[in-house]
Every structure is written in structure tokens, then in C-alpha cells.
PDB file of C-alpha atoms in Angstrom:
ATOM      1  CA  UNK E  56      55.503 124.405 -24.273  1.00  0.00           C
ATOM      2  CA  UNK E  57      55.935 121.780 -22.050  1.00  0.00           C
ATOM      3  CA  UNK E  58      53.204 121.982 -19.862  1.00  0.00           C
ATOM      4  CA  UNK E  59      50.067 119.849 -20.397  1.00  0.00           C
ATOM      5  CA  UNK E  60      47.014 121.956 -22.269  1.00  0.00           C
ATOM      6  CA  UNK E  61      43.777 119.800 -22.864  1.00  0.00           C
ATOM      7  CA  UNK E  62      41.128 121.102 -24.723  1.00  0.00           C
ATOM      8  CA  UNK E  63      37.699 120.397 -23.785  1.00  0.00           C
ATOM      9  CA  UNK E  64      34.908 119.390 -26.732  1.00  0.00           C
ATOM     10  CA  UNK E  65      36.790 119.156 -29.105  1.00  0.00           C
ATOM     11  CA  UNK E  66      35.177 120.087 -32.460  1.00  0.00           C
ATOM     12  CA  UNK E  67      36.623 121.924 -35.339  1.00  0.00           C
ATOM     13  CA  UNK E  68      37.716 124.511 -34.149  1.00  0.00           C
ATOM     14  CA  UNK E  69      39.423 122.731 -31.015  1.00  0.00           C
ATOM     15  CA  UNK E  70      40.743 120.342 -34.108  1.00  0.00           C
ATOM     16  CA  UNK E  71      42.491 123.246 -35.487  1.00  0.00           C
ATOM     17  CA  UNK E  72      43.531 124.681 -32.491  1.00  0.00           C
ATOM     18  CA  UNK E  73      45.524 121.243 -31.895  1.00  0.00           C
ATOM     19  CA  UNK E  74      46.857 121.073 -35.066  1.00  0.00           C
ATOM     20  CA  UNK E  75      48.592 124.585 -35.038  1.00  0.00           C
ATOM     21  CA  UNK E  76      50.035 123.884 -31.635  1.00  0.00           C
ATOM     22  CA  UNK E  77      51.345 120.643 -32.796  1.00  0.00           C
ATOM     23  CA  UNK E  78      53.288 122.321 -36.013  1.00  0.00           C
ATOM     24  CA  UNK E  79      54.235 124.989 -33.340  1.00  0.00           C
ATOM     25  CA  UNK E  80      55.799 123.124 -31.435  1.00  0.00           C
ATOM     26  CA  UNK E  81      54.048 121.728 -28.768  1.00  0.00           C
ATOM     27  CA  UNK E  82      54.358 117.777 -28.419  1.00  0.00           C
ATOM     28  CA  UNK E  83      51.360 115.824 -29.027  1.00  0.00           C
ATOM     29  CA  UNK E  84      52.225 114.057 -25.768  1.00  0.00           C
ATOM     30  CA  UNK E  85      51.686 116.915 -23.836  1.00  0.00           C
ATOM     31  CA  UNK E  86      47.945 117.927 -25.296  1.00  0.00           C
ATOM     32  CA  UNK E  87      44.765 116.323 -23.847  1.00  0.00           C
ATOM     33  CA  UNK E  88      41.294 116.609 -25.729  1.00  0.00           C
ATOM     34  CA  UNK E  89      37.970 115.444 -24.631  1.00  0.00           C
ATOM     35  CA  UNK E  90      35.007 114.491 -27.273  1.00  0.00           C
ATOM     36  CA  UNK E  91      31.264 113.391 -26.290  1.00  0.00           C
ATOM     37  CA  UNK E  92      31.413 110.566 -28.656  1.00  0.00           C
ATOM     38  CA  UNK E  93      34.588 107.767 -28.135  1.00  0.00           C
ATOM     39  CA  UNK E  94      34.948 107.097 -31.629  1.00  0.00           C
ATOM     40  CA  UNK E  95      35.622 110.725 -31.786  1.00  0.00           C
ATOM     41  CA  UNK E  96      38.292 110.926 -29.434  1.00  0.00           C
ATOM     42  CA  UNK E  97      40.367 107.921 -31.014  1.00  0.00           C
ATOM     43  CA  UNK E  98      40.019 109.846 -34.415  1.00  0.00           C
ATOM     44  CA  UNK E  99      41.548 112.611 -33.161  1.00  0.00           C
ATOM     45  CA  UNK E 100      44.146 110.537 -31.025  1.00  0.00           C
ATOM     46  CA  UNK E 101      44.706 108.527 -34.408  1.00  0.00           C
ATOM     47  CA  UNK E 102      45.432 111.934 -36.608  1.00  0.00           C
ATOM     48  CA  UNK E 103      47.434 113.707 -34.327  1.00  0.00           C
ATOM     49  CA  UNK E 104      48.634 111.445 -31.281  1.00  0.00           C
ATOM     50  CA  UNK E 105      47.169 113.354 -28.722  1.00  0.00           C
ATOM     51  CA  UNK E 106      45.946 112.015 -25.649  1.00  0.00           C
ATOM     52  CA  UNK E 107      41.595 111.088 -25.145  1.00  0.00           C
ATOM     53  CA  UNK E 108      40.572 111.809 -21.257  1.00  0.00           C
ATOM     54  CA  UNK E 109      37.444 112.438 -19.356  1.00  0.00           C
ATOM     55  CA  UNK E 110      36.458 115.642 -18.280  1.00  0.00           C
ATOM     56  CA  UNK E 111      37.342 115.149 -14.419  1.00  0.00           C
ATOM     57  CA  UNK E 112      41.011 113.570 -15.643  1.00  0.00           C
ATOM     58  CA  UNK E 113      41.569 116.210 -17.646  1.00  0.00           C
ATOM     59  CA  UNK E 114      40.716 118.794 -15.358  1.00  0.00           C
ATOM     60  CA  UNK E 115      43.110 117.057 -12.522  1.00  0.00           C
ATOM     61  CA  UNK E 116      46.383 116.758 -15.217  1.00  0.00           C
ATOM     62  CA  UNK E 117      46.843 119.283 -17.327  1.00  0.00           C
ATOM     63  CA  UNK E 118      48.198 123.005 -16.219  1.00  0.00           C
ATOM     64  CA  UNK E 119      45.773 125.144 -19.116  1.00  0.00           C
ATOM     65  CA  UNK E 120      41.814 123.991 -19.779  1.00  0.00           C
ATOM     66  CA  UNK E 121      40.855 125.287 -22.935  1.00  0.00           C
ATOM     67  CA  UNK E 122      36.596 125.298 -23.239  1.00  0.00           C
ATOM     68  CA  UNK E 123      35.484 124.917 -26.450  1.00  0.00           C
ATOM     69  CA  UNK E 124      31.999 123.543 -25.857  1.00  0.00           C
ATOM     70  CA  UNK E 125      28.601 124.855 -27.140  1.00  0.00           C
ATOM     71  CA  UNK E 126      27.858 128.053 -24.354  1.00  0.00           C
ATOM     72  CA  UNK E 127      24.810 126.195 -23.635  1.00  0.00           C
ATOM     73  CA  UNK E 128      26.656 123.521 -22.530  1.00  0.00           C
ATOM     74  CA  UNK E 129      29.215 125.374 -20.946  1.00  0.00           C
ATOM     75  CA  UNK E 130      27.088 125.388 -17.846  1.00  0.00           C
ATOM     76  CA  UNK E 131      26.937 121.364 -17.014  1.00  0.00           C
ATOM     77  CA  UNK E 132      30.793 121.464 -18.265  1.00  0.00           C
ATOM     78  CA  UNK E 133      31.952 123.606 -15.479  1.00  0.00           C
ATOM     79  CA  UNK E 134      29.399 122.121 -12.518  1.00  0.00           C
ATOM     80  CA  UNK E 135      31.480 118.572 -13.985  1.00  0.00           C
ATOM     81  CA  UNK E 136      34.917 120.276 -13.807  1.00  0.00           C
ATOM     82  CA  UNK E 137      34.208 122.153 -10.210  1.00  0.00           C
ATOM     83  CA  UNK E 138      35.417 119.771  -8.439  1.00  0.00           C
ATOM     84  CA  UNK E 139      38.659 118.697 -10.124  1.00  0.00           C
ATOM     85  CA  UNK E 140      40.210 122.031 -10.667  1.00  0.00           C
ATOM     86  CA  UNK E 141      42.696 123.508  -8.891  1.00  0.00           C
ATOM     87  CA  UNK E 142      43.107 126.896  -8.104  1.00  0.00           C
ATOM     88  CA  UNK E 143      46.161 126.910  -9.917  1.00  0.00           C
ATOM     89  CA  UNK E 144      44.621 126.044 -13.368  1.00  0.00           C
ATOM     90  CA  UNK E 145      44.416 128.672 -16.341  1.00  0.00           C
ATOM     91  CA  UNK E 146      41.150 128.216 -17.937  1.00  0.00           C
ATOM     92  CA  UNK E 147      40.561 129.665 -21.201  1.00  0.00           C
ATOM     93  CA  UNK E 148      37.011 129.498 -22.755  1.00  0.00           C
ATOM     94  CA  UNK E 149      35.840 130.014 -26.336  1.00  0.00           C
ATOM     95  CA  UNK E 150      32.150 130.067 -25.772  1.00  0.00           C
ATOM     96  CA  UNK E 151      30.734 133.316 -27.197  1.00  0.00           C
ATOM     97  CA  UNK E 152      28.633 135.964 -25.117  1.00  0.00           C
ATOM     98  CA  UNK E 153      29.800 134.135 -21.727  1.00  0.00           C
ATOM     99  CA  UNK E 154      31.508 136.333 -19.350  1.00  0.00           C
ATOM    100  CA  UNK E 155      34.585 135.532 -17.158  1.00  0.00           C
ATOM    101  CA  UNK E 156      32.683 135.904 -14.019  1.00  0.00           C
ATOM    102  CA  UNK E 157      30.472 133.335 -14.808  1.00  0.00           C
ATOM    103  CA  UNK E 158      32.984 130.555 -14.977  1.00  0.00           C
ATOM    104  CA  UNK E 159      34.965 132.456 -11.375  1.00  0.00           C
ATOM    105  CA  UNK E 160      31.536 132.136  -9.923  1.00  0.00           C
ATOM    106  CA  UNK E 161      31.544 128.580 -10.419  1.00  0.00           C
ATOM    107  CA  UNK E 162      35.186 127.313  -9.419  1.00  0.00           C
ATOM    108  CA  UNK E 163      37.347 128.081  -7.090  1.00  0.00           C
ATOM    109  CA  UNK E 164      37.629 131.207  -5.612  1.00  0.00           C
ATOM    110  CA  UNK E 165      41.238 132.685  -7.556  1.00  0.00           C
ATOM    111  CA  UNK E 166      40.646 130.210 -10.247  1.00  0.00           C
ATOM    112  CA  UNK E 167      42.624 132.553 -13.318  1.00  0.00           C
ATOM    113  CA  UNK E 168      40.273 132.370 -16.413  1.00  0.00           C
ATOM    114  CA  UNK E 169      41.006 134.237 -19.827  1.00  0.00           C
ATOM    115  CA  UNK E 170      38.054 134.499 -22.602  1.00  0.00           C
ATOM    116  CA  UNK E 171      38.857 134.335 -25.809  1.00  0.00           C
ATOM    117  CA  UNK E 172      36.873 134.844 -28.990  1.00  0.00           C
ATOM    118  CA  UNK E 173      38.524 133.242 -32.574  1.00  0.00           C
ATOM    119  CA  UNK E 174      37.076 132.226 -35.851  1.00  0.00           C
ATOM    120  CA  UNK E 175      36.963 130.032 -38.394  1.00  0.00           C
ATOM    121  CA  UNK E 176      39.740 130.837 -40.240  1.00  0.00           C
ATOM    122  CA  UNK E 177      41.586 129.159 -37.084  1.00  0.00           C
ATOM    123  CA  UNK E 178      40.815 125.978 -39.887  1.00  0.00           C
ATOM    124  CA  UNK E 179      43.631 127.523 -42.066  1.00  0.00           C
ATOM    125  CA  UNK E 180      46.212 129.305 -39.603  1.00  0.00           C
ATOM    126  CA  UNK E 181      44.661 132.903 -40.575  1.00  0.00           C
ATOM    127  CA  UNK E 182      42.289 133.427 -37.186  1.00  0.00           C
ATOM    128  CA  UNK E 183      41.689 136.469 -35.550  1.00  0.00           C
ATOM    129  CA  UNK E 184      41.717 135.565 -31.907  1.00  0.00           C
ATOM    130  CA  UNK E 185      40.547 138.747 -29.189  1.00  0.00           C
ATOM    131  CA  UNK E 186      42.064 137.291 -25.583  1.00  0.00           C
ATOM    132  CA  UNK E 187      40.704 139.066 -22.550  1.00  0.00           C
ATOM    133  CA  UNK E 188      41.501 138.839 -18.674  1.00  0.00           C
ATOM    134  CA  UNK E 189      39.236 137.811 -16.152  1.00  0.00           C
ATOM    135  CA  UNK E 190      39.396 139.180 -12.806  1.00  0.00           C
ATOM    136  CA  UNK E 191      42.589 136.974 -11.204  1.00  0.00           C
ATOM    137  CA  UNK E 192      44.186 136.515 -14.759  1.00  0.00           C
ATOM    138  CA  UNK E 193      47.732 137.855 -14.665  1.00  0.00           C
ATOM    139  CA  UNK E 194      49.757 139.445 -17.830  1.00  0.00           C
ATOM    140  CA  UNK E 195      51.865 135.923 -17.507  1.00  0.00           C
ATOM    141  CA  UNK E 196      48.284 134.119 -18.496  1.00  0.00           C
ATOM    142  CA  UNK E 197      47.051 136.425 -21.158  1.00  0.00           C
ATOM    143  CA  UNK E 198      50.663 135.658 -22.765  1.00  0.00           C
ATOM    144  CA  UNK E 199      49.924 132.114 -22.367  1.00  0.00           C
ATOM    145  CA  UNK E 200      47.050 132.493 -24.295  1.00  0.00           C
ATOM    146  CA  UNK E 201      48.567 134.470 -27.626  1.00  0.00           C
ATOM    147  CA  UNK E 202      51.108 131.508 -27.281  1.00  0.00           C
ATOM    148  CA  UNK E 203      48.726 129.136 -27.943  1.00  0.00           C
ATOM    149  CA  UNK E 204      46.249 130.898 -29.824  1.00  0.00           C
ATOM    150  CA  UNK E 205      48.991 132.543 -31.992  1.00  0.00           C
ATOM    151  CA  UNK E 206      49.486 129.225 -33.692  1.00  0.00           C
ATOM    152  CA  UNK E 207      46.534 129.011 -35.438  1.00  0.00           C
ATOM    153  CA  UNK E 208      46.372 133.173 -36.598  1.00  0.00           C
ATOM    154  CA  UNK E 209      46.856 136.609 -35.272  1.00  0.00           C
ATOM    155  CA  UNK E 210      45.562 137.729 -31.437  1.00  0.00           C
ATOM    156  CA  UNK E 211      44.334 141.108 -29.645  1.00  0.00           C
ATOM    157  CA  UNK E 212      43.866 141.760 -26.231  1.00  0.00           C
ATOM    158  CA  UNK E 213      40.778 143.838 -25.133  1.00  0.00           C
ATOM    159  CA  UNK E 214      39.316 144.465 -22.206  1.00  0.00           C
ATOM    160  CA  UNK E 215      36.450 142.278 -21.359  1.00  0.00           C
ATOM    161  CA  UNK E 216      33.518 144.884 -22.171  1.00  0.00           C
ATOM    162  CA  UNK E 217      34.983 145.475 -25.519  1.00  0.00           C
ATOM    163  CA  UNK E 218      34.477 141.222 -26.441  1.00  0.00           C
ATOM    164  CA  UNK E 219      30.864 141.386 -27.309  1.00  0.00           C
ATOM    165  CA  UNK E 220      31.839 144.360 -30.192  1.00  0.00           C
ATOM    166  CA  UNK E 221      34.928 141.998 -31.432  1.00  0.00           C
ATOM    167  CA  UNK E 222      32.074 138.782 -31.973  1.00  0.00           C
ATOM    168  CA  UNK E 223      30.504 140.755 -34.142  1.00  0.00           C
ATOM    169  CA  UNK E 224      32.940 142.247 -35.989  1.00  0.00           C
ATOM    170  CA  UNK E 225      35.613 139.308 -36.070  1.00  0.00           C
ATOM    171  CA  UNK E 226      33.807 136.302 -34.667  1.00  0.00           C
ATOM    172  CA  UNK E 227      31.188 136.071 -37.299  1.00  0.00           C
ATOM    173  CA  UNK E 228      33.150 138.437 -39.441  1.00  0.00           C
ATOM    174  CA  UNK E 229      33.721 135.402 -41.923  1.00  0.00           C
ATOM    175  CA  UNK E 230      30.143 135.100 -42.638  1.00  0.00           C
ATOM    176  CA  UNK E 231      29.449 138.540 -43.874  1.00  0.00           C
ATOM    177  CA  UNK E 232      32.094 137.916 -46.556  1.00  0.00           C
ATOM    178  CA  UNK E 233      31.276 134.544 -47.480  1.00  0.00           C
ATOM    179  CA  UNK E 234      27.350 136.113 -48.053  1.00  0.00           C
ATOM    180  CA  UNK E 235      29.200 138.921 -50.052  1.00  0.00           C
ATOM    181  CA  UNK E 236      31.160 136.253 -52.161  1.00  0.00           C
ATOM    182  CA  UNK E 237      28.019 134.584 -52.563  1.00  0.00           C
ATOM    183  CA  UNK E 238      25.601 137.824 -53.884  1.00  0.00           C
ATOM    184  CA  UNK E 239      28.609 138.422 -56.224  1.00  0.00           C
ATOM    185  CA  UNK E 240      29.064 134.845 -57.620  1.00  0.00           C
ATOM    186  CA  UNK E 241      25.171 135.201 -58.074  1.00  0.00           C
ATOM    187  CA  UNK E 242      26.105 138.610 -60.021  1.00  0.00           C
ATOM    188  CA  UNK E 243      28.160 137.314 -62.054  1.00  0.00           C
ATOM    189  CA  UNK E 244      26.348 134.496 -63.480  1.00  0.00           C
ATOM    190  CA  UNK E 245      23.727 136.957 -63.788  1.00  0.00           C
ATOM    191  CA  UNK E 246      25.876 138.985 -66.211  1.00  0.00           C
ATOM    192  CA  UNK E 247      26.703 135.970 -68.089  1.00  0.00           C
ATOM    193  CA  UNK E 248      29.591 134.231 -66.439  1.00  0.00           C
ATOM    194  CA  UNK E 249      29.785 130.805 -65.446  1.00  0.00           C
ATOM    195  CA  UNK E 250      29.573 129.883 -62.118  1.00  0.00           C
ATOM    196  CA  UNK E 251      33.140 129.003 -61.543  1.00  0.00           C
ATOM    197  CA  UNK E 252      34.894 131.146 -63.422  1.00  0.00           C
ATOM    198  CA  UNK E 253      32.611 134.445 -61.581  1.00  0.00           C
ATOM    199  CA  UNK E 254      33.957 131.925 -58.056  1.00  0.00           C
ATOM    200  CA  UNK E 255      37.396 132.247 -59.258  1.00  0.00           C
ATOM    201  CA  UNK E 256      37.643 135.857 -60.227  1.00  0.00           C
ATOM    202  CA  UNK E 257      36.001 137.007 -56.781  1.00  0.00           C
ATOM    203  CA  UNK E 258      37.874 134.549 -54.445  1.00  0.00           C
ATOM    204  CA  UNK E 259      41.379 136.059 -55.772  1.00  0.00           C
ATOM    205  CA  UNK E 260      40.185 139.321 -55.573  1.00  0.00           C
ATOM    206  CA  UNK E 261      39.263 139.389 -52.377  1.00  0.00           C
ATOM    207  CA  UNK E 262      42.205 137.864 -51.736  1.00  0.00           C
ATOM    208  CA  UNK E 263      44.383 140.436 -53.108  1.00  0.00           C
ATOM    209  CA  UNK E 264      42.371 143.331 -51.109  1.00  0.00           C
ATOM    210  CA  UNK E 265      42.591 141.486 -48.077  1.00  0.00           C
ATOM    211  CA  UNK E 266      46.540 141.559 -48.214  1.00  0.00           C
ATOM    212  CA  UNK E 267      46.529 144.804 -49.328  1.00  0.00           C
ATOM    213  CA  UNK E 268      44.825 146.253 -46.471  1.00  0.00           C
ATOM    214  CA  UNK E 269      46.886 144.372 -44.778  1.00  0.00           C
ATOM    215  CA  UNK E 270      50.596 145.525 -46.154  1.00  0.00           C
ATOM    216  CA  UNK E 271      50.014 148.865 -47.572  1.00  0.00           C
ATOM    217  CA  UNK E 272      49.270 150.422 -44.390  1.00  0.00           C
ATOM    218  CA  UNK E 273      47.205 152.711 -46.639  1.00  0.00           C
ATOM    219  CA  UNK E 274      43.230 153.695 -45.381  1.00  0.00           C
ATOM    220  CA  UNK E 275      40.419 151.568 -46.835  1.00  0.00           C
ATOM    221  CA  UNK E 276      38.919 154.877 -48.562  1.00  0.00           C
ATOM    222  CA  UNK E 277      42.220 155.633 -50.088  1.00  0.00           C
ATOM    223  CA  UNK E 278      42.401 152.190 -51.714  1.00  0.00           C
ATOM    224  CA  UNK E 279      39.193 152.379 -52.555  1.00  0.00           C
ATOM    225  CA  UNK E 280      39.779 155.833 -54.414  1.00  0.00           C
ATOM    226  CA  UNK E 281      42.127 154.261 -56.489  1.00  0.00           C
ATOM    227  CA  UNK E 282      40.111 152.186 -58.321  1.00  0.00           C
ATOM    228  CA  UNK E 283      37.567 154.347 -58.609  1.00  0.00           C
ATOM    229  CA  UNK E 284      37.944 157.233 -61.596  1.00  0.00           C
ATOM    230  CA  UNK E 285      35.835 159.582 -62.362  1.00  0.00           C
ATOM    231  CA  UNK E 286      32.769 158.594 -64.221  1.00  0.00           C
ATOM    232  CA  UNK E 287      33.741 154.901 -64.485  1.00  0.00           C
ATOM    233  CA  UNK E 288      32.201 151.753 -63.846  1.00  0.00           C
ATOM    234  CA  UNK E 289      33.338 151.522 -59.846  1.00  0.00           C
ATOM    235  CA  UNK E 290      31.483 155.057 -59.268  1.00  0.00           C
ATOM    236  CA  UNK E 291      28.833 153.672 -60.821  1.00  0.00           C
ATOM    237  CA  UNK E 292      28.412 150.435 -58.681  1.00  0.00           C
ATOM    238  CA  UNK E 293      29.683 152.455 -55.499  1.00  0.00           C
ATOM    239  CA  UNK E 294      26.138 154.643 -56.213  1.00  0.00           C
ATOM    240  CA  UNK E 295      24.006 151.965 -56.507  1.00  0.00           C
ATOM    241  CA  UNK E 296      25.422 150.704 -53.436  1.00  0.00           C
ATOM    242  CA  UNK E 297      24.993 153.449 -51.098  1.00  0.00           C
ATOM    243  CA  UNK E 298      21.316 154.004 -53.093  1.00  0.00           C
ATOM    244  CA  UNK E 299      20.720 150.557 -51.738  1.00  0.00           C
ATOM    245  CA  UNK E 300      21.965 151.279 -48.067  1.00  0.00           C
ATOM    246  CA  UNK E 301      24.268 148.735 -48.128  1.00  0.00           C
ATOM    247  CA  UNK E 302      26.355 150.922 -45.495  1.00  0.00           C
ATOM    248  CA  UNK E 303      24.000 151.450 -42.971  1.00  0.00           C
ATOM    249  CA  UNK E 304      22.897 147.794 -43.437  1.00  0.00           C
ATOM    250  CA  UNK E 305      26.323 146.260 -42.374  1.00  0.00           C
ATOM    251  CA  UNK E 306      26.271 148.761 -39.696  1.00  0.00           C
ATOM    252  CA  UNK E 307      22.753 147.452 -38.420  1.00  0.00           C
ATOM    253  CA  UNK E 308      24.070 143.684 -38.552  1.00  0.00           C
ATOM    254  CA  UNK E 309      27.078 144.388 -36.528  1.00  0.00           C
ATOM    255  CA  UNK E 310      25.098 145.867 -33.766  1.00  0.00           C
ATOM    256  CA  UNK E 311      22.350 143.038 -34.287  1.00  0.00           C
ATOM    257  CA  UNK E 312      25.093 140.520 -33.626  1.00  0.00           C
ATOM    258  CA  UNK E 313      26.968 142.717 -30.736  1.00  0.00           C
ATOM    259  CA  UNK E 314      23.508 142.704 -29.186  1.00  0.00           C
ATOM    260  CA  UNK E 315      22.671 138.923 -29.708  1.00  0.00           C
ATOM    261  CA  UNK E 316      25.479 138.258 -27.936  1.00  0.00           C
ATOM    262  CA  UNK E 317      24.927 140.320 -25.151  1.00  0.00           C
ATOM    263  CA  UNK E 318      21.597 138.485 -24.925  1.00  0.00           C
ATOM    264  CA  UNK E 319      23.546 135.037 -24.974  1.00  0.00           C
ATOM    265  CA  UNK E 320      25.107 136.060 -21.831  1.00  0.00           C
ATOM    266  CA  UNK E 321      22.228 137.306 -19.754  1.00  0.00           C
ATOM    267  CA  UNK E 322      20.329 134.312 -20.945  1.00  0.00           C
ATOM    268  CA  UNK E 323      23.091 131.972 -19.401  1.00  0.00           C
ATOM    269  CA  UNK E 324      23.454 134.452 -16.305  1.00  0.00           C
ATOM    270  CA  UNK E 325      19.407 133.891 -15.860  1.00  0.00           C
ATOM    271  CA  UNK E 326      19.882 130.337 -16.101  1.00  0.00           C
ATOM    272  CA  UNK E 327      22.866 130.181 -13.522  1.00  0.00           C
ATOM    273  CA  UNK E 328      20.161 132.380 -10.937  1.00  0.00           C
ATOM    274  CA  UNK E 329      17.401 129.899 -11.509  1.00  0.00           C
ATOM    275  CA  UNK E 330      19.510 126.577 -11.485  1.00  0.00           C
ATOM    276  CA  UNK E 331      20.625 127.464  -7.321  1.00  0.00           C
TER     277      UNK E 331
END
């Protein structure tokens, strides 16, 4: 923990990413960040005592650079960096559907980069961060990154061509239940309830599948068996929704988002071609 990390753009998530180091340990004194806007970086300087830099300054101190810019910006962030980074530098990006090679292609040959893909939930320590090697990444950098990521939530390492699959599935995976909470808070105020109370009931039950799955150790259709007897109201609502596809549905928006982000990364490979 006493190396230098400076994070890059830093929005929420780099935000949160900061704060979990800091209550893990790390000292604010040894944690960069970069913003676009300078009232920005004082904020963040003023909540947590890190340190504002420029790109270039940031790229020439610290020992880890962790990307969390826009992908389409990730482009004009790296020709910026180029010339300021070492070989020696870990570089860790966020950026969805960008693929290691494209940040080796653009700094120095041996530069080690790691990709990693984390959600939202970073905002409340409960991530799910999936950490892959790029081609001169070592197992001494891919522990480097659980280190840090591991103070904001749980990690996974996958291999590279498995990180487009983990988007989906974890990297917008926050979405598909906060539209699920929202269809059932409609529900419920459908079948009389008001609007917090149906809020209440759903968020804590969720809640208490969620750790469930997560302690029992027990299969999803074996929980799910449980509450369901025979003839009773959860067969009943399990029917309509496999009459209603519901299945098959989540299946197709998993692969629609493991496919958008496929496309996110040839788009930005086009780009690279047509920009030389």
C-alpha cells in the first residue's frame, strides 16, 4: 500500500474506488486523481485529501494508472499518457468493451495492463469486480488489482475473452434488478399498496434472497422450490411468468448486452485503424 495509485477521470465510480482504498488502508497521500473540471478535483482533494494532478504528472509519479474515463475517451487519454509512461507502470482500465491490446498497442512496448470490469455497487463496498490479464501482465499485477479493487467489493479473474459475457451479466447486472424492483413496486400499487410500503417490502426481500444465495450454498431452483407449494400462490405467479417468457427474455438481454459490447470494442478498434 505504499506505492502511489492515481486514478484517471475520476467520476463516481473512481470516487468510490478512492474511498474504499482510503478505509483500507491506503494513505490519502499516496493516491492521485485527475478530473476534467478543477473545481472537481479540489472537491475530491477537499473530501478525501487526495492529491489533484494532470494527466502527464500523473502518468510520470505514480507506480499503478487506474482508467476510468468514458471508452470513447479512452482513446485521446492514452495518445496524452503515451508519452509519460514508463514501461514499468501497471495500468488498469475500467472502460467497458475495450480490449487490453488496444491500450499495449498504444504505449510502450511491455507496458503491463490489466482490464477490469466493476459496478455500481462499488458506491456501497458490495461490487463485483472481473480482473483480467493483458498480454505482459504478471500474476504479481492481477494481485495488485484484487488489492485494490477488493476494497470496494468482491473480484474474479477471467480470461480476457470471457470479459464481454461478465459486462453483461455483472456490469449492468444492477440494472436488470433495479427494472425488476421497479415492475414490482408498480405491482404492488397496482394491487392496492402504497408506493412505499410495496418499495419497502421488495427492497428487503430481495435483500434477504440475495444473502441467501449467497450463504446457503444451496441451488437457486432449490430455494426457489421452497417457497413454492403445490397449488399456491408462487406456482401460480411462476406460470404466468414463464407464459410471459420472462426466461428466455433475460436470456435475450444478456446476449444483447454481451454483443453491444463486443460492438463497443470493434467500434474503438475501427477508430484506432482510421485515426493512423
Amino acid at each position: 500500500m505504499s506505492q502511489k495509485v492515481a486514478v484517471l477521470g475520476t467520476g463516481k465510480i473512481g470516487e468510490a474506488l478512492l474511498s474504499g482504498m482510503i478505509r483500507a488502508g491506503w494513505a490519502p497521500a499516496d493516491l492521485l486523481v485527475t478530473a476534467r473540471r478543477p473545481e472537481r478535483a479540489r472537491e475530491l482533494h477537499e473530501r478525501h485529501g487526495v492529491t489533484p494532478v494532470g494527466n502527464a504528472e500523473a502518468a510520470k509519479t505514480a507506480d499503478t494508472l487506474i482508467l476510468t474515463v468514458k471508452p470513447q475517451d479512452m482513446g485521446s487519454l492514452l495518445d496524452e499518457l503515451a508519452p509519460h509512461v514508463p514501461v514499468d507502470r501497471l495500468v488498469i482500465s475500467g472502460a467497458a468493451g475495450i480490449p487490453t491490446s488496444f491500450f499495449e498497442e498504444r504505449l510502450t512496448r511491455g507496458t503491463p495492463v490489466v482490464r477490469v470490469m466493476t459496478n455500481t455497487p462499488a458506491l456501497v463496498d458490495e461490487a463485483m469486480s472481473v480482473i483480467s490479464a493483458g498480454s505482459h501482465a504478471t500474476a504479481e499485477h492481477l494481485a495488485h488489482a484484487e488489492e485494490i479493487f477488493g476494497a470496494v467489493g468482491k473480484t474474479l479473474r477471467v480470461p480476457e475473452s470471457q470479459q464481454d459475457a461478465c459486462t453483461a451479466l455483472s456490469g449492468s447486472g444492477p440494472a436488470y434488478f433495479f427494472y425488476l424492483v421497479e415492475a414490482m413496486t408498480d405491482a404492488g400499487i397496482l394491487l392496492g399498496l402504497p408506493r412505499d410500503k410495496a418499495h419497502d417490502l421488495i427492497v428487503q426481500s430481495a435483500i434477504g434472497a440475495a444473502v441467501m444465495l449467497r450463504d446457503s450454498g444451496e441451488h437457486p431452483v432449490k430455494l426457489r422450490e421452497n417457497v413454492t407449494s403445490p397449488a399456491g400462490t408462487t406456482i401460480n405467479a411462476i406460470r404466468e411468468l414463464e407464459n410471459h417468457g420472462v426466461r428466455a427474455a433475460l436470456i435475450a438481454a444478456l446476449e444483447a448486452a454481451r454483443d453491444r459490447s463486443r460492438v463497443n470494442g470493434c467500434l474503438i478498434h475501427f477508430f484506432r485503424i482510421t485515426d493512423q
